[in-house]
mmCIF file of C-alpha atoms in Angstrom:
data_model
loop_
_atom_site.group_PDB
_atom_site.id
_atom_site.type_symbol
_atom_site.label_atom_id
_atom_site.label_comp_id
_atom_site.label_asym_id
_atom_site.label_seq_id
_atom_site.Cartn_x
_atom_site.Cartn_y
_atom_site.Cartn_z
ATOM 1 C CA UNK A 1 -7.335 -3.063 -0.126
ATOM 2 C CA UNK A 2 -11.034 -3.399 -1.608
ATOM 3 C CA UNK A 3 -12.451 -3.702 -4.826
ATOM 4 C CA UNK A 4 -16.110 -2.473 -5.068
ATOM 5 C CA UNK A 5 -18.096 -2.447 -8.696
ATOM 6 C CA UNK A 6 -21.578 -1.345 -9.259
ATOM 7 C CA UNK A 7 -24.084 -0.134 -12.394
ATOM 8 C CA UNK A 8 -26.478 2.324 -11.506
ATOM 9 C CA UNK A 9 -29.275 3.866 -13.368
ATOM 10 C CA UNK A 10 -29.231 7.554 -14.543
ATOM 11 C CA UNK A 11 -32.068 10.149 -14.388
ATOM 12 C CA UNK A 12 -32.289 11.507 -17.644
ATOM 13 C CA UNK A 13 -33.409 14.793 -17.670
ATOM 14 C CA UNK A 14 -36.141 16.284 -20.055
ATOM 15 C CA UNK A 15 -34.021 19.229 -20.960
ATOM 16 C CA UNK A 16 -31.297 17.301 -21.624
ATOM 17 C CA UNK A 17 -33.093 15.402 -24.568
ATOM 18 C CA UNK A 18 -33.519 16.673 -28.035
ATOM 19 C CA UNK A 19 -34.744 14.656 -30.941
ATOM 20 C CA UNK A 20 -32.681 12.305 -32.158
ATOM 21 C CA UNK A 21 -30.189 13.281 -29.873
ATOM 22 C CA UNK A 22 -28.000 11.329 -27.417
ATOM 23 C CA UNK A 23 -29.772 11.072 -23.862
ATOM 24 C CA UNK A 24 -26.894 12.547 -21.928
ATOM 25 C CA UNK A 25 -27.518 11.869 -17.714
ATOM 26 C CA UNK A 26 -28.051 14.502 -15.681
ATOM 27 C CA UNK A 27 -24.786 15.361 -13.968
ATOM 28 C CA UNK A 28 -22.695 13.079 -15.755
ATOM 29 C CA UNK A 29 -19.617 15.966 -16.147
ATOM 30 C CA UNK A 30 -19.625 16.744 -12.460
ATOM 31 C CA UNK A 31 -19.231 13.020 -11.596
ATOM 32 C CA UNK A 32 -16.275 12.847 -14.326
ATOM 33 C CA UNK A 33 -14.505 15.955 -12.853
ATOM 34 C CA UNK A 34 -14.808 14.805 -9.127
ATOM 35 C CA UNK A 35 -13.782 11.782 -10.069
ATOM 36 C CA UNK A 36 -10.606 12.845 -11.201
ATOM 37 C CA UNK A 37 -10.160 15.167 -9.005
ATOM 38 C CA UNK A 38 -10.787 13.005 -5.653
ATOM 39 C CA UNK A 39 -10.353 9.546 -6.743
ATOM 40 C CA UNK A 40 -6.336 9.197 -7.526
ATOM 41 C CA UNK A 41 -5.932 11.882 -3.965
ATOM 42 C CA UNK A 42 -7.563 8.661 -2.066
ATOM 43 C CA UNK A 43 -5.297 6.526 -4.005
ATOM 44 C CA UNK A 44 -8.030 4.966 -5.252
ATOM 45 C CA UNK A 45 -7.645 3.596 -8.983
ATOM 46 C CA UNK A 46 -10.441 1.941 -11.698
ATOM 47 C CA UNK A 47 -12.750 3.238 -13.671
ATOM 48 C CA UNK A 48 -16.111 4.642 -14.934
ATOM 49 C CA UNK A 49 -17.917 4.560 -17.782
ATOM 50 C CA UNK A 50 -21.892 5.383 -19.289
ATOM 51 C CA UNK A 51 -23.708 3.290 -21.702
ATOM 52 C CA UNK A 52 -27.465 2.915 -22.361
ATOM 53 C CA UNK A 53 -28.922 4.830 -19.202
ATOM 54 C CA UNK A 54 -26.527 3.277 -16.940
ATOM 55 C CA UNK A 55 -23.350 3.906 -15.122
ATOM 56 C CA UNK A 56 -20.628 0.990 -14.706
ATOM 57 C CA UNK A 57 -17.716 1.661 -11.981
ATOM 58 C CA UNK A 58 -15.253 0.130 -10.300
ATOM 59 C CA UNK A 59 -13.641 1.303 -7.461
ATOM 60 C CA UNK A 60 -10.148 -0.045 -6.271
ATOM 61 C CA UNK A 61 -7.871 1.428 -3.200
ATOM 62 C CA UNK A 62 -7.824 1.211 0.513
ATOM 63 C CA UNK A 63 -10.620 -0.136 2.643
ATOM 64 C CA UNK A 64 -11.720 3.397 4.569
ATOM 65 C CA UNK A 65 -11.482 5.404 1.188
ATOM 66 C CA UNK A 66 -13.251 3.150 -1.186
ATOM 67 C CA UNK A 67 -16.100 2.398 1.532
ATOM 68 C CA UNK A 68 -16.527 6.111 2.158
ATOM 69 C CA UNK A 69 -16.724 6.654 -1.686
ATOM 70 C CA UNK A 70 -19.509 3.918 -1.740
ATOM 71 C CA UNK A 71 -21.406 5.105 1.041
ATOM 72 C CA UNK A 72 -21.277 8.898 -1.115
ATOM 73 C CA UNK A 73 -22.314 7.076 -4.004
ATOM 74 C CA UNK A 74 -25.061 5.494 -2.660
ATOM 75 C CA UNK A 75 -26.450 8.494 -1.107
ATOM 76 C CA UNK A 76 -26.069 10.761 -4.730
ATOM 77 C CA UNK A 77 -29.495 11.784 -6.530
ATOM 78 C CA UNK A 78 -27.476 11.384 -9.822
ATOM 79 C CA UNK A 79 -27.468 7.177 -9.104
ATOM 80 C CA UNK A 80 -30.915 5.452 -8.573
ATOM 81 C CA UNK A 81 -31.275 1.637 -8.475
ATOM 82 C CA UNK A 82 -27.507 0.934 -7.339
ATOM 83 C CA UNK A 83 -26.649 -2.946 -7.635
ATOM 84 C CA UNK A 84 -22.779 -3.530 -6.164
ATOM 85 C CA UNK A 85 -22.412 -6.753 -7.587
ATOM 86 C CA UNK A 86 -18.896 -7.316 -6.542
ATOM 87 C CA UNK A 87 -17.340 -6.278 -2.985
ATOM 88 C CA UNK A 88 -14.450 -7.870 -1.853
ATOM 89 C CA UNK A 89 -10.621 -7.851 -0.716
ATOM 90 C CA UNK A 90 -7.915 -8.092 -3.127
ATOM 91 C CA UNK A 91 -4.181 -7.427 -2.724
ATOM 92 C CA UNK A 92 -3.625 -6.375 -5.937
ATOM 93 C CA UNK A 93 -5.051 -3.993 -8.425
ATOM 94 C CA UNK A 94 -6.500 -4.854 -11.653
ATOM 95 C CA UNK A 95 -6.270 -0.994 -12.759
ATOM 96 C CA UNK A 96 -3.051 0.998 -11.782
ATOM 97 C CA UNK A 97 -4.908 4.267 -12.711
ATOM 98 C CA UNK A 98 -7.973 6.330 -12.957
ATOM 99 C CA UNK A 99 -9.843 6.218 -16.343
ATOM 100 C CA UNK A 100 -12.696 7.068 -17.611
ATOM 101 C CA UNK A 101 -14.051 5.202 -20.454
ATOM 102 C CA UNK A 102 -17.610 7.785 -21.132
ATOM 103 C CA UNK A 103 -18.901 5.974 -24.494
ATOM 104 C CA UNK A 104 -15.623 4.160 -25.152
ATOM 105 C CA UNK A 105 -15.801 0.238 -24.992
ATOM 106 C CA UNK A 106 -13.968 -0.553 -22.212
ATOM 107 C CA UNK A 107 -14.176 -4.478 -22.682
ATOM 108 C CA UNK A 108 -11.664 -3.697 -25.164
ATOM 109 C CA UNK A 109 -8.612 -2.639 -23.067
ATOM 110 C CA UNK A 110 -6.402 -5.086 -21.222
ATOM 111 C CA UNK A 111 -6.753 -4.073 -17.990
ATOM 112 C CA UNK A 112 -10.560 -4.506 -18.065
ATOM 113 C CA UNK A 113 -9.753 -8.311 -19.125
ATOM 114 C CA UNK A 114 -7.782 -8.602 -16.375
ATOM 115 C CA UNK A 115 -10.479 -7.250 -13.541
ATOM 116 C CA UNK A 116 -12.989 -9.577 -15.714
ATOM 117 C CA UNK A 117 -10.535 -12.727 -15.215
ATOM 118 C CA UNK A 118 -9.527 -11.580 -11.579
ATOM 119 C CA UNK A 119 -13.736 -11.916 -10.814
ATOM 120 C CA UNK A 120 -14.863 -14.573 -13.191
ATOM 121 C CA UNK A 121 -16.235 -17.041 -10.461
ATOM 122 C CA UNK A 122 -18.228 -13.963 -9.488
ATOM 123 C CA UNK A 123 -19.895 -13.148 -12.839
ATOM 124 C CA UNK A 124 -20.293 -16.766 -13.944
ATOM 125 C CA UNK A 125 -22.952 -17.254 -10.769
ATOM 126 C CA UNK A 126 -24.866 -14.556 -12.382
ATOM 127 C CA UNK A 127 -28.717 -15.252 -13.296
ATOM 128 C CA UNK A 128 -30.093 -14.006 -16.069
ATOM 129 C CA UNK A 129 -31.711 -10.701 -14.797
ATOM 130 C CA UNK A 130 -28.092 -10.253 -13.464
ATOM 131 C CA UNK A 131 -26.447 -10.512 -16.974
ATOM 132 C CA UNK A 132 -29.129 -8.677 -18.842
ATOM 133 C CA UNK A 133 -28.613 -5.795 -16.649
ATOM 134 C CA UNK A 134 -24.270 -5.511 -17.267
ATOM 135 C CA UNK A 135 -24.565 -6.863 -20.603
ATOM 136 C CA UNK A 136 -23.630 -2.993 -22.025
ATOM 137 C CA UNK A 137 -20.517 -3.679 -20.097
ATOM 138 C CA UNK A 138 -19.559 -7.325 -19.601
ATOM 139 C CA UNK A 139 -21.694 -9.451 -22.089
ATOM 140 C CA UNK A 140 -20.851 -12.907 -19.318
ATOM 141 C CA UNK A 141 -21.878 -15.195 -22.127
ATOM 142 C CA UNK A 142 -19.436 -14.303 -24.205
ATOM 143 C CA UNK A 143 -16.469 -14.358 -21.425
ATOM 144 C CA UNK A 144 -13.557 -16.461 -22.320
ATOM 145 C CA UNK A 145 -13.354 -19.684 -21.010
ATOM 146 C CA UNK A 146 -9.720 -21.112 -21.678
ATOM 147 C CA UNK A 147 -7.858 -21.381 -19.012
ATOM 148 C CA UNK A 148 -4.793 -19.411 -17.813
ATOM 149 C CA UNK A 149 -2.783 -23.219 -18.507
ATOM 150 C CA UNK A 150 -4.172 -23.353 -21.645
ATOM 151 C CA UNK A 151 -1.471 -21.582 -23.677
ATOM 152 C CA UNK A 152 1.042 -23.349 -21.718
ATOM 153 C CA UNK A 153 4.017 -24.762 -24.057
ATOM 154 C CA UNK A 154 2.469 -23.585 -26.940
ATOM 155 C CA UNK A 155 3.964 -21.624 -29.872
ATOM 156 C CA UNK A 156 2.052 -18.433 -30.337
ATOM 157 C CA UNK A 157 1.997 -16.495 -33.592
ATOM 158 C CA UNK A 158 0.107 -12.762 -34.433
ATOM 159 C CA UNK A 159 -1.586 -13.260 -37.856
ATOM 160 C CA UNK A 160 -2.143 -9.107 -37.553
ATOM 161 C CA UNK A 161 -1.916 -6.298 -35.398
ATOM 162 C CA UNK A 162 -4.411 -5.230 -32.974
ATOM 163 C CA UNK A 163 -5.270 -1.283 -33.133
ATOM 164 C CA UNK A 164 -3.176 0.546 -30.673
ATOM 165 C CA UNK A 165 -5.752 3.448 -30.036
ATOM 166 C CA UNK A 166 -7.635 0.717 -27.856
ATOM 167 C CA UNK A 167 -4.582 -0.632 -25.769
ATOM 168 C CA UNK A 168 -4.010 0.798 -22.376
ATOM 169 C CA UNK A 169 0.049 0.781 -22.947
ATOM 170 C CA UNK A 170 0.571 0.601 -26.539
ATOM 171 C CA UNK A 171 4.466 1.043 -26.522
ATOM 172 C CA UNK A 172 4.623 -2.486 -24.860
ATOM 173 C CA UNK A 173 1.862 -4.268 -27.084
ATOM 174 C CA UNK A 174 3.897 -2.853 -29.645
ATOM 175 C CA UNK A 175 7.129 -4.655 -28.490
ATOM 176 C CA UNK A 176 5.414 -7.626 -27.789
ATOM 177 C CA UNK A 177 3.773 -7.922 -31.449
ATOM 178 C CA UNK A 178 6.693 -7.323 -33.285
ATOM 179 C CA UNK A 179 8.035 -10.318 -31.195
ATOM 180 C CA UNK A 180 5.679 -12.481 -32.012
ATOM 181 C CA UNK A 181 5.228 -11.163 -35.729
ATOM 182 C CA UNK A 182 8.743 -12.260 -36.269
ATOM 183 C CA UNK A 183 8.349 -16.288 -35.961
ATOM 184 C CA UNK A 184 5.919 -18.692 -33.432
ATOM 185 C CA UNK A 185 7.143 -17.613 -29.584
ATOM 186 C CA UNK A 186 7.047 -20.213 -26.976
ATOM 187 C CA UNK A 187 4.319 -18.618 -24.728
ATOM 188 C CA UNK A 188 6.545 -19.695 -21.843
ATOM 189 C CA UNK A 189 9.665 -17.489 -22.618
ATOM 190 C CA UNK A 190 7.033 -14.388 -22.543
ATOM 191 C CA UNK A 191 5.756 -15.213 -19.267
ATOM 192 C CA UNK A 192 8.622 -16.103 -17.587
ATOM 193 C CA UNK A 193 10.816 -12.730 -18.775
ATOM 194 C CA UNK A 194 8.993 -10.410 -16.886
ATOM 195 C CA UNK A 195 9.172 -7.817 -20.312
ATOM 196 C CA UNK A 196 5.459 -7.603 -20.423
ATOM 197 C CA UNK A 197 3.905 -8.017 -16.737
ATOM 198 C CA UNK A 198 3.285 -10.788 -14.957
ATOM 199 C CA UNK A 199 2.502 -14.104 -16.298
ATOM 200 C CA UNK A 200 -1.403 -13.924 -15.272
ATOM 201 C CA UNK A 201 -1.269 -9.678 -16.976
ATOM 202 C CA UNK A 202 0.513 -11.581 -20.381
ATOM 203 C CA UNK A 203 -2.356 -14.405 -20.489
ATOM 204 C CA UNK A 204 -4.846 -11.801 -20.390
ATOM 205 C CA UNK A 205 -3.145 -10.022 -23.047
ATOM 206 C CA UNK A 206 -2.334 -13.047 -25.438
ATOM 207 C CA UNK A 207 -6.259 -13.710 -24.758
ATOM 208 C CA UNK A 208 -7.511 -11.056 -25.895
ATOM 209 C CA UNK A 209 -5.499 -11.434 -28.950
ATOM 210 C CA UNK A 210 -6.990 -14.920 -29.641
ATOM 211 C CA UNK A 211 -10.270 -13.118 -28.970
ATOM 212 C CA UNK A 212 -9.678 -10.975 -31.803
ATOM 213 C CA UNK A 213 -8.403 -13.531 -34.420
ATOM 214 C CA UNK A 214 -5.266 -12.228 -34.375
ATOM 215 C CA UNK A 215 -3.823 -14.435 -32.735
ATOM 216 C CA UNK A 216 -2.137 -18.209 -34.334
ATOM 217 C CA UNK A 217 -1.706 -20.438 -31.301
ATOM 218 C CA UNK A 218 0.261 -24.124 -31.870
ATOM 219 C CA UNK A 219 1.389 -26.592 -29.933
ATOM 220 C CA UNK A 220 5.081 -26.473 -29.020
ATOM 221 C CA UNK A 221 7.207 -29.169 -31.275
ATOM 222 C CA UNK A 222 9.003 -31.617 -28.596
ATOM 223 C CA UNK A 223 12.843 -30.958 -28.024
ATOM 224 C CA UNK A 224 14.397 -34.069 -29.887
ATOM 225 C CA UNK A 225 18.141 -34.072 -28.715
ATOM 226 C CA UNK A 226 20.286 -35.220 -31.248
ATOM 227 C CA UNK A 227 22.677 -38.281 -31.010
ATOM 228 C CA UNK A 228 25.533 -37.418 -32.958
ATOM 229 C CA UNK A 229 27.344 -40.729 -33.135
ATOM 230 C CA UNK A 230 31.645 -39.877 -33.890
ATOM 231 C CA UNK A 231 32.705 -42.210 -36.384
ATOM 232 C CA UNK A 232 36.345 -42.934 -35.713
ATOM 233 C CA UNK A 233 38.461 -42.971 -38.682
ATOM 234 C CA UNK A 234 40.551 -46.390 -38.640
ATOM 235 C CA UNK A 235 43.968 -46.074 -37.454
ATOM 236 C CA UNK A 236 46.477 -46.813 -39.918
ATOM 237 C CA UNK A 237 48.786 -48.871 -38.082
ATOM 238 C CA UNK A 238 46.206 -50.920 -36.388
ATOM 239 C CA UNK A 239 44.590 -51.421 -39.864
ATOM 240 C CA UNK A 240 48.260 -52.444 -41.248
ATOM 241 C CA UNK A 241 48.510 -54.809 -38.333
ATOM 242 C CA UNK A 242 45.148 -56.612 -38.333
ATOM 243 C CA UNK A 243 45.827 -57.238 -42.058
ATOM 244 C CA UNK A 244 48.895 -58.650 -41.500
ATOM 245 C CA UNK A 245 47.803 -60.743 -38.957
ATOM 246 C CA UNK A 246 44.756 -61.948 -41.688
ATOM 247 C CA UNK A 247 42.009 -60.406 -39.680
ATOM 248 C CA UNK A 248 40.802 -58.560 -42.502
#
């Protein structure tokens, strides 16, 4: 498979700006609905969303379909100044669906964090034109730079909930803040359980937690085994014996 994201510039039509109105691009519900309709018949997953003039989308599946999509793209009126900042081979998705995100803010939703993390080398060689022009999208200043080993034997605590409305599978952030509502969870057991993804698709999440301020995140005490010395209770003929022989 093939992972292909660009931003492109939409032609705003006059007649489709009124005073104080929002400039709405030209075409922008006839990309939506073949978007839908094609994109999950090619198997090809990600998403696409508008903000400030431009389009952001990213394009996941296999290598024919998502270069054929491209090469569409590229040749569509309703796209001028295309930049595909990211082309490359992956063997596993960072979206398992189609979305569309039109005004939403994508950056907020797990799955996003994870294609952001899954590219970061990628967006952290970006110069400065580069970042100005996906800053609606992926403000790269501002990208997280702990590392996935960072919450490694740690105790991790939610000081409040996030808002479910903006996760992409609330029933499981759900189940995983009431576990770690309850008491400080070694990050560890989380990973390692499979409950909640992978261990990489949990970092993200706990990550975007501590991106909130949500999240409490402490170091892990150290196991202290216990010596539990037996004191033997002195045998009473022994005792009777030693004392007779004026040993004690």
């Amino acid at each position: 498979m093939k992972c292909i994201a660009y931003v492109s510039r939409a032609p705003i039509s006059r007649a489709s700006i009124r005073e104080h109105s929002v400039r709405m691009p030209t075409g922008l519900s006839e990309i939506i609905s073949a978007s839908r309709e094609h994109n999950p018949k090619s198997q090809i997953t990600g998403i696409v969303s508008y903000r400030e003039g431009q389009y952001f989308q990213v394009l996941e599946g296999p290598n024919f379909e998502v270069d054929k999509l491209m090469a569409k793209i590229a040749a569509d009126p309703r796209h001028e100044d295309i930049w595909a900042f990211l082309d490359v081979d992956i063997i596993e998705r960072s979206f398992p669906n189609w979305g569309v995100s039109v005004f939403n803010f994508v950056d907020q939703g797990v799955f996003f964090s994870t294609f952001v993390e899954n590219h970061r080398i990628i967006f952290n060689n970006f110069d400065d034109y580069q970042k100005k022009r996906i800053k609606p999208f992926i403000d790269i200043d501002k990208i997280d730079t702990v590392p996935d080993e960072y919450y490694q034997g740690k105790n991790l605590r939610l000081l409040s909930w996030p808002d479910l409305n903006n996760e992409s599978n609330p029933q499981m952030i759900m189940s995983l803040c009431i576990k770690l509502t309850k008491k400080p969870y070694p990050f560890n057991f989380l990973a390692d359980s499979g409950e909640f993804g992978t261990p990489q698709q949990v970092t993200q999440i706990v990550r975007e937690f501590e991106r909130s301020g949500i999240l409490s995140v402490t170091e892990a005490e150290p196991l202290v085994e216990k010596v539990v010395v037996s004191e033997k209770k002195p045998n009473k003929f022994y005792g009777a014996i030693k004392k007779f022989l004026g040993m004690r």
